[in-house]
Coordinates of C-alpha atoms in Angstrom, one line a residue:
V1 CA -16.8 26.4 -48.1
A2 CA -13.5 24.6 -47.9
M3 CA -14.7 22.5 -45.0
A4 CA -17.9 21.6 -46.8
A5 CA -15.9 20.4 -49.8
V6 CA -13.9 18.1 -47.4
A7 CA -17.2 16.6 -46.3
V8 CA -18.8 15.9 -49.6
A9 CA -15.9 15.5 -52.2
P10 CA -15.0 12.0 -53.2
R11 CA -12.0 10.4 -51.5
G12 CA -8.7 11.1 -53.2
V13 CA -9.9 14.3 -54.9
R14 CA -11.2 15.9 -51.8
A15 CA -10.2 19.6 -51.3
Q16 CA -7.2 19.2 -53.6
A17 CA -7.4 22.9 -54.6
N18 CA -7.8 24.0 -51.0
V19 CA -5.1 24.2 -48.3
T20 CA -5.7 23.5 -44.6
R21 CA -3.8 26.1 -42.6
V22 CA -2.3 24.7 -39.5
A23 CA -0.8 27.0 -36.7
I24 CA 2.1 25.5 -34.8
T25 CA 4.4 26.6 -32.0
L26 CA 7.9 25.2 -31.7
V27 CA 7.8 23.0 -28.6
P28 CA 10.1 20.0 -28.9
P29 CA 9.5 17.0 -28.9
F30 CA 6.0 17.7 -30.3
V31 CA 6.9 20.4 -32.9
D32 CA 10.5 21.1 -33.9
V33 CA 12.6 22.2 -37.0
D34 CA 16.1 21.7 -38.2
A35 CA 18.6 24.2 -37.2
A36 CA 19.0 25.5 -40.7
A37 CA 15.3 26.2 -41.0
R38 CA 14.7 28.0 -37.7
A39 CA 14.3 31.4 -39.5
R40 CA 11.4 30.1 -41.6
T41 CA 7.8 30.6 -40.6
T42 CA 6.0 28.6 -43.3
F43 CA 6.4 24.9 -44.1
A44 CA 4.7 22.7 -46.6
G45 CA 2.9 19.7 -45.3
D46 CA 5.6 17.2 -46.4
D47 CA 8.6 19.4 -45.6
A48 CA 11.2 17.2 -43.9
A49 CA 12.7 20.2 -42.1
L50 CA 9.6 20.2 -39.8
F51 CA 9.1 17.2 -37.5
G52 CA 7.8 16.2 -34.1
F53 CA 5.2 13.9 -32.6
S54 CA 2.2 16.2 -33.2
V55 CA 3.4 17.0 -36.8
E56 CA 3.7 13.4 -37.7
L57 CA 0.4 12.5 -36.2
W58 CA -1.3 15.3 -38.2
R59 CA 0.4 14.2 -41.4
Q60 CA -1.0 10.6 -41.0
I61 CA -4.5 12.0 -40.5
A62 CA -4.2 14.5 -43.4
D63 CA -3.0 11.8 -45.8
R64 CA -6.0 9.6 -44.8
L65 CA -8.4 12.5 -45.3
G66 CA -6.7 13.8 -48.5
L67 CA -5.9 17.3 -47.0
V68 CA -3.2 19.6 -48.3
T69 CA -1.5 21.2 -45.3
R70 CA 0.5 24.4 -44.9
F71 CA 2.2 24.8 -41.5
E72 CA 2.7 28.3 -40.1
V73 CA 4.8 29.1 -37.1
V74 CA 3.3 31.4 -34.4
A75 CA 4.8 32.7 -31.2
N76 CA 2.8 30.8 -28.6
A77 CA -0.4 28.9 -27.7
E78 CA -2.4 32.1 -27.3
A79 CA -1.5 33.1 -30.9
Q80 CA -2.6 29.7 -32.1
L81 CA -6.0 29.9 -30.3
S82 CA -6.6 33.5 -31.5
G83 CA -5.8 32.5 -35.1
V84 CA -8.2 29.5 -35.0
E85 CA -10.9 31.5 -33.3
S86 CA -10.7 34.3 -35.9
G87 CA -10.6 31.9 -38.8
A88 CA -7.1 32.8 -39.8
Y89 CA -6.1 29.1 -39.3
D90 CA -8.1 25.9 -39.6
V91 CA -6.2 23.8 -37.1
A92 CA -3.8 24.4 -34.2
L93 CA -1.5 21.6 -32.9
G94 CA 1.5 21.0 -30.7
A95 CA 1.7 21.0 -26.9
L96 CA -1.8 22.4 -26.7
T97 CA -3.5 21.7 -23.4
V98 CA -7.3 21.3 -23.2
L99 CA -8.8 23.8 -20.7
S100 CA -12.3 24.8 -20.0
E101 CA -11.7 28.4 -20.8
R102 CA -10.1 27.4 -24.1
E103 CA -13.0 25.1 -24.9
Q104 CA -15.3 28.2 -24.9
R105 CA -13.3 29.7 -27.7
V106 CA -12.5 26.8 -30.0
D107 CA -13.4 23.1 -30.3
F108 CA -10.9 20.3 -29.4
T109 CA -10.5 16.9 -30.9
H110 CA -10.0 13.7 -28.9
S111 CA -6.9 13.6 -26.8
T112 CA -3.6 13.2 -28.6
F113 CA -1.4 12.9 -25.6
S114 CA -1.7 12.6 -21.8
T115 CA 0.7 14.4 -19.5
G116 CA 0.7 16.8 -16.5
L117 CA 2.8 19.6 -15.1
G118 CA 6.3 19.2 -13.8
V119 CA 9.0 21.3 -12.1
L120 CA 12.4 21.8 -13.7
V121 CA 15.3 23.0 -11.6
P122 CA 19.0 23.5 -12.4
N123 CA 21.3 20.6 -11.7
G124 CA 23.8 22.3 -9.5
G125 CA 25.0 19.1 -7.8
L126 CA 22.7 16.4 -6.6
A127 CA 21.9 16.1 -2.9
I128 CA 20.0 13.5 -1.0
D129 CA 17.0 14.6 0.9
R130 CA 17.5 12.9 4.3
T131 CA 13.9 13.5 5.4
V132 CA 12.4 11.8 2.4
I133 CA 11.7 8.6 4.3
V134 CA 9.4 10.3 6.8
R135 CA 7.7 12.4 4.1
T136 CA 7.0 9.7 1.4
S137 CA 3.6 8.0 1.6
E138 CA 4.9 4.9 -0.2
V139 CA 7.5 4.2 2.5
W140 CA 5.0 4.5 5.3
A141 CA 2.5 2.3 3.4
V142 CA 5.0 -0.5 3.0
L143 CA 6.2 -0.1 6.6
S144 CA 2.5 -0.3 7.8
V145 CA 2.0 -3.5 5.8
V146 CA 5.1 -5.0 7.5
V147 CA 3.8 -4.1 11.0
I148 CA 0.3 -5.3 10.3
G149 CA 1.6 -8.5 8.7
V150 CA 3.7 -9.2 11.7
W151 CA 0.8 -8.6 14.0
I152 CA -1.5 -10.9 12.1
A153 CA 1.2 -13.6 11.8
A154 CA 1.8 -13.4 15.5
H155 CA -1.8 -14.2 16.3
C156 CA -2.0 -17.0 13.8
I157 CA 1.0 -18.8 15.0
W158 CA -0.1 -18.4 18.6
L159 CA -3.5 -19.8 17.9
C160 CA -1.9 -22.8 16.2
E161 CA 0.7 -23.5 18.9
R162 CA -0.7 -22.4 22.2
R163 CA -2.2 -25.8 23.2
K164 CA 0.5 -28.3 22.1
N165 CA 3.5 -26.0 22.3
A166 CA 2.8 -24.0 25.4
A167 CA 6.4 -23.9 26.4
R168 CA 7.3 -21.7 23.5
F169 CA 3.9 -20.0 22.9
P170 CA 2.2 -19.6 26.4
P171 CA -1.6 -19.9 26.5
D172 CA -1.8 -16.5 28.1
Y173 CA -2.8 -13.9 25.5
I174 CA -0.3 -11.2 26.2
D175 CA 2.7 -13.5 26.7
G176 CA 1.7 -15.7 23.9
V177 CA 1.1 -13.0 21.3
W178 CA 4.4 -11.2 22.3
Q179 CA 6.2 -14.5 21.7
G180 CA 4.4 -14.7 18.4
I181 CA 5.5 -11.2 17.4
W182 CA 9.1 -12.1 18.1
W183 CA 8.8 -15.3 16.0
A184 CA 7.1 -13.5 13.1
S185 CA 9.7 -10.7 13.1
V186 CA 12.7 -13.0 13.0
T187 CA 11.1 -15.3 10.4
L188 CA 10.2 -12.3 8.2
S189 CA 13.8 -10.9 8.1
T190 CA 15.6 -14.3 8.2
V191 CA 14.6 -17.9 8.7
G192 CA 14.3 -17.6 12.5
Y193 CA 16.9 -18.0 15.3
G194 CA 15.7 -21.4 16.4
D195 CA 14.8 -20.4 19.9
T196 CA 11.1 -20.4 19.0
V197 CA 9.8 -22.9 16.5
A198 CA 6.5 -24.4 15.5
L199 CA 5.8 -28.0 16.4
T200 CA 2.2 -28.6 15.2
K201 CA 1.2 -29.3 11.6
C202 CA -0.9 -26.2 11.5
G203 CA 1.9 -24.1 12.9
R204 CA 4.5 -25.5 10.5
T205 CA 2.2 -25.0 7.5
F206 CA 1.6 -21.4 8.5
A207 CA 5.4 -20.9 9.1
M208 CA 6.2 -22.1 5.5
A209 CA 3.6 -19.7 4.1
W210 CA 4.9 -16.8 6.2
M211 CA 8.4 -17.4 5.0
A212 CA 7.2 -17.1 1.4
V213 CA 5.3 -13.9 2.2
G214 CA 8.2 -12.6 4.1
V215 CA 10.5 -12.8 1.1
T216 CA 8.0 -10.8 -0.9
I217 CA 7.5 -8.2 1.7
V218 CA 11.2 -7.7 2.3
G219 CA 11.7 -7.4 -1.5
V220 CA 9.0 -4.8 -1.9
F221 CA 10.2 -2.8 1.1
A222 CA 13.8 -2.8 -0.2
G223 CA 12.7 -1.8 -3.7
T224 CA 10.5 1.0 -2.4
F225 CA 13.2 2.3 -0.1
S226 CA 15.8 2.3 -2.9
S227 CA 13.5 4.0 -5.4
T228 CA 12.5 6.6 -2.9
L229 CA 16.1 7.5 -2.2
T230 CA 16.7 7.7 -6.0
L231 CA 13.8 10.1 -6.5
A232 CA 15.1 12.1 -3.6
T233 CA 18.1 13.2 -5.5
V234 CA 17.4 16.9 -6.0
S235 CA 19.2 20.1 -6.6
S236 CA 19.0 23.7 -5.5
G237 CA 17.1 22.7 -2.4
I238 CA 13.8 22.3 -4.3
R239 CA 12.1 19.0 -3.7
S240 CA 8.4 19.7 -4.0
P241 CA 6.0 22.6 -4.9
S242 CA 6.0 23.6 -1.2
D243 CA 9.7 24.5 -1.5
L244 CA 8.7 27.1 -4.2
V245 CA 7.0 29.4 -1.8
E246 CA 10.0 31.6 -1.3
R247 CA 11.5 31.0 -4.7
T248 CA 11.2 32.8 -8.0
V249 CA 9.3 30.6 -10.5
V250 CA 9.0 31.1 -14.3
T251 CA 6.3 29.6 -16.6
V252 CA 5.0 30.1 -20.0
R253 CA 2.4 32.8 -20.5
N254 CA -1.3 31.7 -20.6
S255 CA -0.3 28.1 -19.8
P256 CA -1.8 25.7 -17.2
G257 CA 1.3 26.4 -15.1
V258 CA 0.0 29.9 -14.3
T259 CA -3.3 28.5 -13.0
F260 CA -1.5 25.8 -11.0
L261 CA 0.9 28.2 -9.3
R262 CA -1.9 30.5 -8.3
Q263 CA -4.0 27.6 -6.9
E264 CA -1.0 26.5 -4.8
G265 CA -0.9 30.0 -3.3
L266 CA 2.7 30.6 -4.5
R267 CA 4.1 34.0 -5.4
E268 CA 3.2 35.5 -8.8
P269 CA 5.5 33.8 -11.4
L270 CA 7.6 35.3 -14.1
L271 CA 6.1 34.9 -17.5
A272 CA 7.9 33.9 -20.7
D273 CA 6.6 33.6 -24.3
S274 CA 8.1 30.1 -24.8
V275 CA 9.8 27.2 -22.9
N276 CA 13.2 28.2 -24.3
Q277 CA 12.9 31.7 -23.0
A278 CA 11.8 30.4 -19.6
R279 CA 14.8 28.1 -19.6
L280 CA 17.2 31.0 -20.4
Q281 CA 15.8 32.8 -17.4
I282 CA 16.9 29.9 -15.2
D283 CA 20.4 29.9 -16.8
A284 CA 20.6 33.7 -16.0
A285 CA 19.6 33.0 -12.4
A286 CA 16.6 35.2 -12.8
A287 CA 14.4 32.2 -11.8
D288 CA 14.9 29.2 -9.5
A289 CA 12.5 26.8 -11.2
L290 CA 10.4 26.3 -14.3
V291 CA 6.8 24.9 -14.1
F292 CA 5.4 23.6 -17.4
D293 CA 4.2 20.4 -19.1
R294 CA 6.2 17.5 -17.7
A295 CA 6.7 15.8 -21.1
V296 CA 8.3 18.9 -22.5
L297 CA 10.5 19.4 -19.4
L298 CA 11.6 15.8 -19.5
Y299 CA 12.7 16.2 -23.1
V300 CA 14.6 19.4 -22.2
A301 CA 16.4 17.7 -19.2
N302 CA 17.0 14.3 -20.7
V303 CA 17.6 14.9 -24.4
A304 CA 18.1 18.5 -25.4
H305 CA 20.2 19.6 -22.4
R306 CA 21.2 16.4 -20.7
D307 CA 22.6 16.6 -17.2
K308 CA 22.0 20.4 -17.1
Y309 CA 18.6 20.3 -15.5
V310 CA 16.6 18.0 -13.2
V311 CA 12.9 17.4 -13.3
L312 CA 11.2 16.5 -9.9
G313 CA 9.7 13.1 -9.6
Q314 CA 6.0 14.1 -9.2
T315 CA 3.4 15.0 -11.8
Y316 CA 0.9 17.7 -11.0
F317 CA -2.3 19.0 -12.6
P318 CA -3.0 16.1 -15.0
Q319 CA -3.9 17.4 -18.5
E320 CA -4.5 16.3 -22.1
Y321 CA -3.2 17.6 -25.4
A322 CA -5.5 17.9 -28.4
F323 CA -5.8 19.6 -31.8
A324 CA -7.8 22.9 -31.8
V325 CA -10.4 23.3 -34.5
S326 CA -12.7 26.3 -35.3
D327 CA -16.3 26.0 -33.9
A328 CA -17.5 26.4 -37.5
S329 CA -15.5 23.3 -38.7
T330 CA -17.8 20.6 -37.5
A331 CA -17.2 18.3 -40.5
L332 CA -13.4 18.6 -40.1
L333 CA -13.6 17.9 -36.3
E334 CA -15.6 14.7 -36.8
A335 CA -13.3 13.5 -39.6
V336 CA -10.2 14.1 -37.4
N337 CA -11.7 12.4 -34.4
N338 CA -12.6 9.3 -36.4
E339 CA -9.0 9.1 -37.8
L340 CA -7.6 9.5 -34.3
L341 CA -9.7 6.6 -33.0
R342 CA -8.6 4.5 -36.0
L343 CA -4.9 5.2 -35.4
R344 CA -5.2 4.1 -31.8
Q345 CA -7.1 0.9 -32.7
N346 CA -4.8 -0.3 -35.4
G347 CA -1.6 0.4 -33.4
A348 CA -0.3 3.2 -35.6
Y349 CA -0.5 5.7 -32.7
D350 CA 1.7 3.5 -30.4
A351 CA 4.2 2.9 -33.3
L352 CA 4.4 6.7 -33.8
V353 CA 5.1 7.2 -30.1
E354 CA 7.9 4.6 -30.2
T355 CA 9.4 6.1 -33.4
T356 CA 9.3 9.7 -32.1
F357 CA 10.6 9.2 -28.6
G358 CA 12.7 6.1 -29.1
S359 CA 14.9 5.2 -26.1
V360 CA 13.6 8.1 -24.0
R361 CA 10.0 7.0 -24.3
A362 CA 9.9 5.8 -20.7
D363 CA 11.1 9.3 -19.5
I364 CA 8.8 11.3 -21.8
V365 CA 5.5 9.3 -21.9
Q366 CA 4.2 9.1 -18.3
A367 CA 0.7 8.9 -17.1
P368 CA -0.2 11.5 -14.5
D369 CA 0.3 10.4 -10.9
V370 CA -2.8 9.2 -9.1
P371 CA -3.1 10.5 -5.6
P372 CA -2.2 7.6 -3.3
M373 CA -4.9 5.8 -1.3
W374 CA -2.5 4.2 1.1
H375 CA -3.6 6.4 3.9
F376 CA -7.1 5.1 3.8
V377 CA -6.0 1.5 3.3
V378 CA -3.6 1.6 6.2
I379 CA -6.2 3.2 8.6
G380 CA -8.8 0.7 7.6
L381 CA -6.5 -2.2 8.2
A382 CA -5.4 -0.8 11.5
L383 CA -9.1 -0.5 12.6
L384 CA -9.8 -4.0 11.5
I385 CA -6.9 -5.3 13.5
L386 CA -7.9 -3.3 16.5
A387 CA -11.4 -4.8 16.3
F388 CA -10.0 -8.3 15.8
N389 CA -7.7 -7.9 18.8
T390 CA -10.5 -6.6 21.1
L391 CA -12.8 -9.4 20.0
L392 CA -10.2 -12.1 20.5
Y393 CA -9.0 -10.9 23.8
G394 CA -12.6 -10.6 25.1
C395 CA -13.5 -14.1 24.0
L396 CA -10.4 -15.5 25.6
H397 CA -11.0 -13.6 28.8
I398 CA -14.6 -14.8 29.0
K399 CA -13.5 -18.4 28.3
N400 CA -10.9 -18.2 31.1
V401 CA -13.4 -16.8 33.6
T402 CA -16.0 -19.4 32.7
R403 CA -13.4 -22.2 32.9
G404 CA -12.3 -20.9 36.3
K405 CA -15.9 -20.9 37.6
R406 CA -16.5 -24.4 36.3
T407 CA -13.2 -25.6 37.8
R408 CA -14.1 -24.2 41.3
R409 CA -17.6 -25.8 41.1
A410 CA -16.1 -29.1 40.1
L411 CA -13.6 -29.0 43.0
E412 CA -16.4 -28.2 45.4
D413 CA -18.4 -31.1 44.1
I414 CA -15.4 -33.5 44.3
G415 CA -14.7 -32.3 47.8
A416 CA -18.3 -32.9 48.9
T417 CA -18.3 -36.3 47.3
R418 CA -15.1 -37.3 49.0
R419 CA -16.1 -35.8 52.4
D420 CA -19.7 -37.1 52.6
G421 CA -19.3 -40.3 50.7
T422 CA -22.4 -39.4 48.7
G423 CA -22.8 -39.2 45.0
Q424 CA -20.8 -40.9 42.4
L425 CA -17.7 -39.6 40.6
V426 CA -17.1 -41.1 37.1
Q427 CA -14.5 -40.0 34.5
M428 CA -15.0 -41.0 30.9
G429 CA -12.2 -39.6 28.8
T430 CA -12.4 -35.9 29.1
T431 CA -15.9 -35.9 30.6
L432 CA -16.2 -35.8 34.4
T433 CA -19.6 -36.8 36.0
I434 CA -20.3 -36.0 39.6
G435 CA -23.8 -37.0 40.6
N436 CA -26.0 -35.5 38.0
R437 CA -23.5 -32.8 36.9
H438 CA -21.2 -33.2 33.9
Y439 CA -18.0 -31.3 33.4
Q440 CA -15.9 -31.1 30.1
L441 CA -12.2 -31.4 31.0
T442 CA -9.3 -30.2 29.0
K443 CA -6.7 -32.7 28.0
T444 CA -4.4 -31.4 30.8
E445 CA -7.2 -31.6 33.4
A446 CA -8.1 -35.1 32.2
V447 CA -4.5 -36.3 32.6
L448 CA -4.3 -34.7 36.0
M449 CA -7.5 -36.5 37.1
A450 CA -6.2 -39.8 35.9
K451 CA -3.0 -39.3 37.8
V452 CA -4.9 -38.5 41.0
A453 CA -7.0 -41.6 40.6
R454 CA -3.8 -43.8 40.2
I455 CA -2.3 -42.2 43.3
E456 CA -5.5 -43.0 45.3
R457 CA -5.5 -46.6 44.1
A458 CA -1.8 -46.9 45.1
V459 CA -2.6 -45.5 48.6
A460 CA -5.5 -47.9 48.9
R461 CA -3.3 -50.9 48.0
L462 CA -0.6 -49.8 50.4
C463 CA -3.1 -49.5 53.3
E464 CA -4.6 -52.8 52.4
S465 CA -1.2 -54.5 52.4
Q466 CA -0.3 -53.0 55.8
G467 CA -3.7 -53.9 57.3
V468 CA -4.7 -50.3 58.1
A469 CA -7.7 -48.3 57.3
M470 CA -7.7 -45.8 54.4
P471 CA -7.0 -42.4 55.8
S472 CA -10.0 -40.1 55.8
V473 CA -10.1 -36.4 55.0
D474 CA -11.3 -35.6 58.5
D475 CA -8.7 -37.7 60.3
D476 CA -6.6 -35.5 62.7
D477 CA -3.4 -36.0 64.6
G478 CA -4.9 -34.5 67.7
D479 CA -3.1 -31.2 67.3
G480 CA -5.6 -30.0 64.6
S481 CA -3.3 -30.8 61.7
H482 CA -4.7 -32.9 58.9
R483 CA -2.8 -36.1 58.1
G484 CA -1.6 -36.1 54.5
H485 CA -4.0 -33.5 53.3
R486 CA -4.5 -29.7 53.0
H487 CA -7.9 -28.1 52.9
H488 CA -8.7 -25.1 50.8
K489 CA -11.8 -22.9 50.9
H490 CA -13.5 -22.3 47.6
D491 CA -16.6 -20.1 48.0
G492 CA -17.6 -21.7 51.3
G493 CA -16.8 -25.3 50.2
T494 CA -13.9 -27.5 51.3
T495 CA -12.0 -29.4 48.7
D496 CA -9.6 -32.3 48.9
G497 CA -5.9 -31.1 48.8
H498 CA -4.6 -33.6 46.3
L499 CA -7.2 -32.3 43.7
S500 CA -6.2 -28.7 44.1
P501 CA -3.5 -27.3 41.8
R502 CA -2.2 -25.4 44.9
S503 CA -1.2 -28.6 46.7
P504 CA 2.6 -29.0 46.4
R505 CA 4.2 -32.2 45.4
K506 CA 6.1 -32.4 48.7
K507 CA 2.9 -32.4 50.7
R508 CA 1.5 -35.3 48.6
K509 CA 4.7 -37.2 49.2
S510 CA 4.6 -36.5 52.9
A511 CA 1.0 -37.5 53.0
L512 CA 1.9 -40.9 51.5
A513 CA 4.8 -41.2 54.0
K514 CA 2.6 -40.4 57.0
S515 CA -0.2 -42.7 55.9
G516 CA 2.3 -45.5 55.3
G517 CA 4.1 -44.8 58.6
G518 CA 0.8 -44.8 60.5
G519 CA 0.4 -48.5 59.7
G520 CA 3.7 -49.3 61.2
G521 CA 5.0 -50.9 58.0
G522 CA 6.2 -48.3 55.5

């Protein structure tokens, strides 16, 4: 009848003669009382002795709906739920977690606070976990990004420099990329040693970009390393839930902590009726750790009992707080939900959080940790780099093999042309035409061909000035040795020595000397 009156009475006179009974449990910072009023069990709606985040949030909603509230203190969350379920109370509030089994007994409003479970241990002297670097996914993620970044940068600088800066970045894939790795590593950590530098515009542009990226990567790595070591300050040898296997753990009866510990396969925990009782068991050395809502534990460690306890850095078992309402109070449930949405939209909710928690807000209000996806990201990047490497190496290998075959064929054709005097050899820039075949030369090959042509013209002028015939490829000295030339076999063909990269410079010089000396002049 009271709830029906709330729904239909005019605003301002709604349910003035009726009182909304609210069950509360003392769980700071959500529900707390002054020290002088701890013996009391009943408080009026505007009693200043009663305070806390959930209390103030309810008062704003009750004022908006015109409800007269009477708060009644009960022992624990189970007493709150049983009272609402039986109709002894209209609403239950505080650090009340929404669970599926509880939803079957009562109705819950929209979320009033987001948190998760935490682990509180006594601060018996902080110690650094020296294995935290190899056990922290964030450190491995940043390290993987550094390695992958260096690998990519090495390939990029090599591709930019391998043609015009072959002395520092060899065209060979393995040697060139290894030099690129060295360059990328020293440029990432410093500005380079100066032994390997980029010369091309493409290479220098990439080098400037890599320097900027390197500063960012080093900063992120240093920050992650520092924060990881900070979070690794632990006490009592407990660093994660896995360290609780052989320890005695205490939690609050009928709380999500009981479910979490059983799911983790830990030993059966000790049960207490309240957070304060559980904390006293740690003080008495009856328990090694307390598992409960992280927001409450952070308030205990950072505000109520500063420097006496430590809360581990991780958040487990994400959960939501809400007000519990009887299944029969549909009108009240809808009214409270509407007011909660209004308070969030107009900023009053955020202002209440700031007012209640103040300077410790960052320590208390924390969203539950999201499981890291770094493992999948790093594996995916590694597979992409492996595929890129395989493709690049395969393409370069095929290109080198093809170029080798074309070079051998060109040498065979050049040798046949010089030997038989048939066909025509014409070089136009980087295109070499032999008869009806065309070959595309690299810049190095084109320069080499031009030098060979100049040497031939010089020999021809020398022979002409001395009045001797141009030496032929097949001219012998009688003892079977070729004058001024070496012949090489290439798949059954014979090529001219001065066109083969295997012909030493000394042989070419001696050939000139012999040809010149044969004429008697020099």
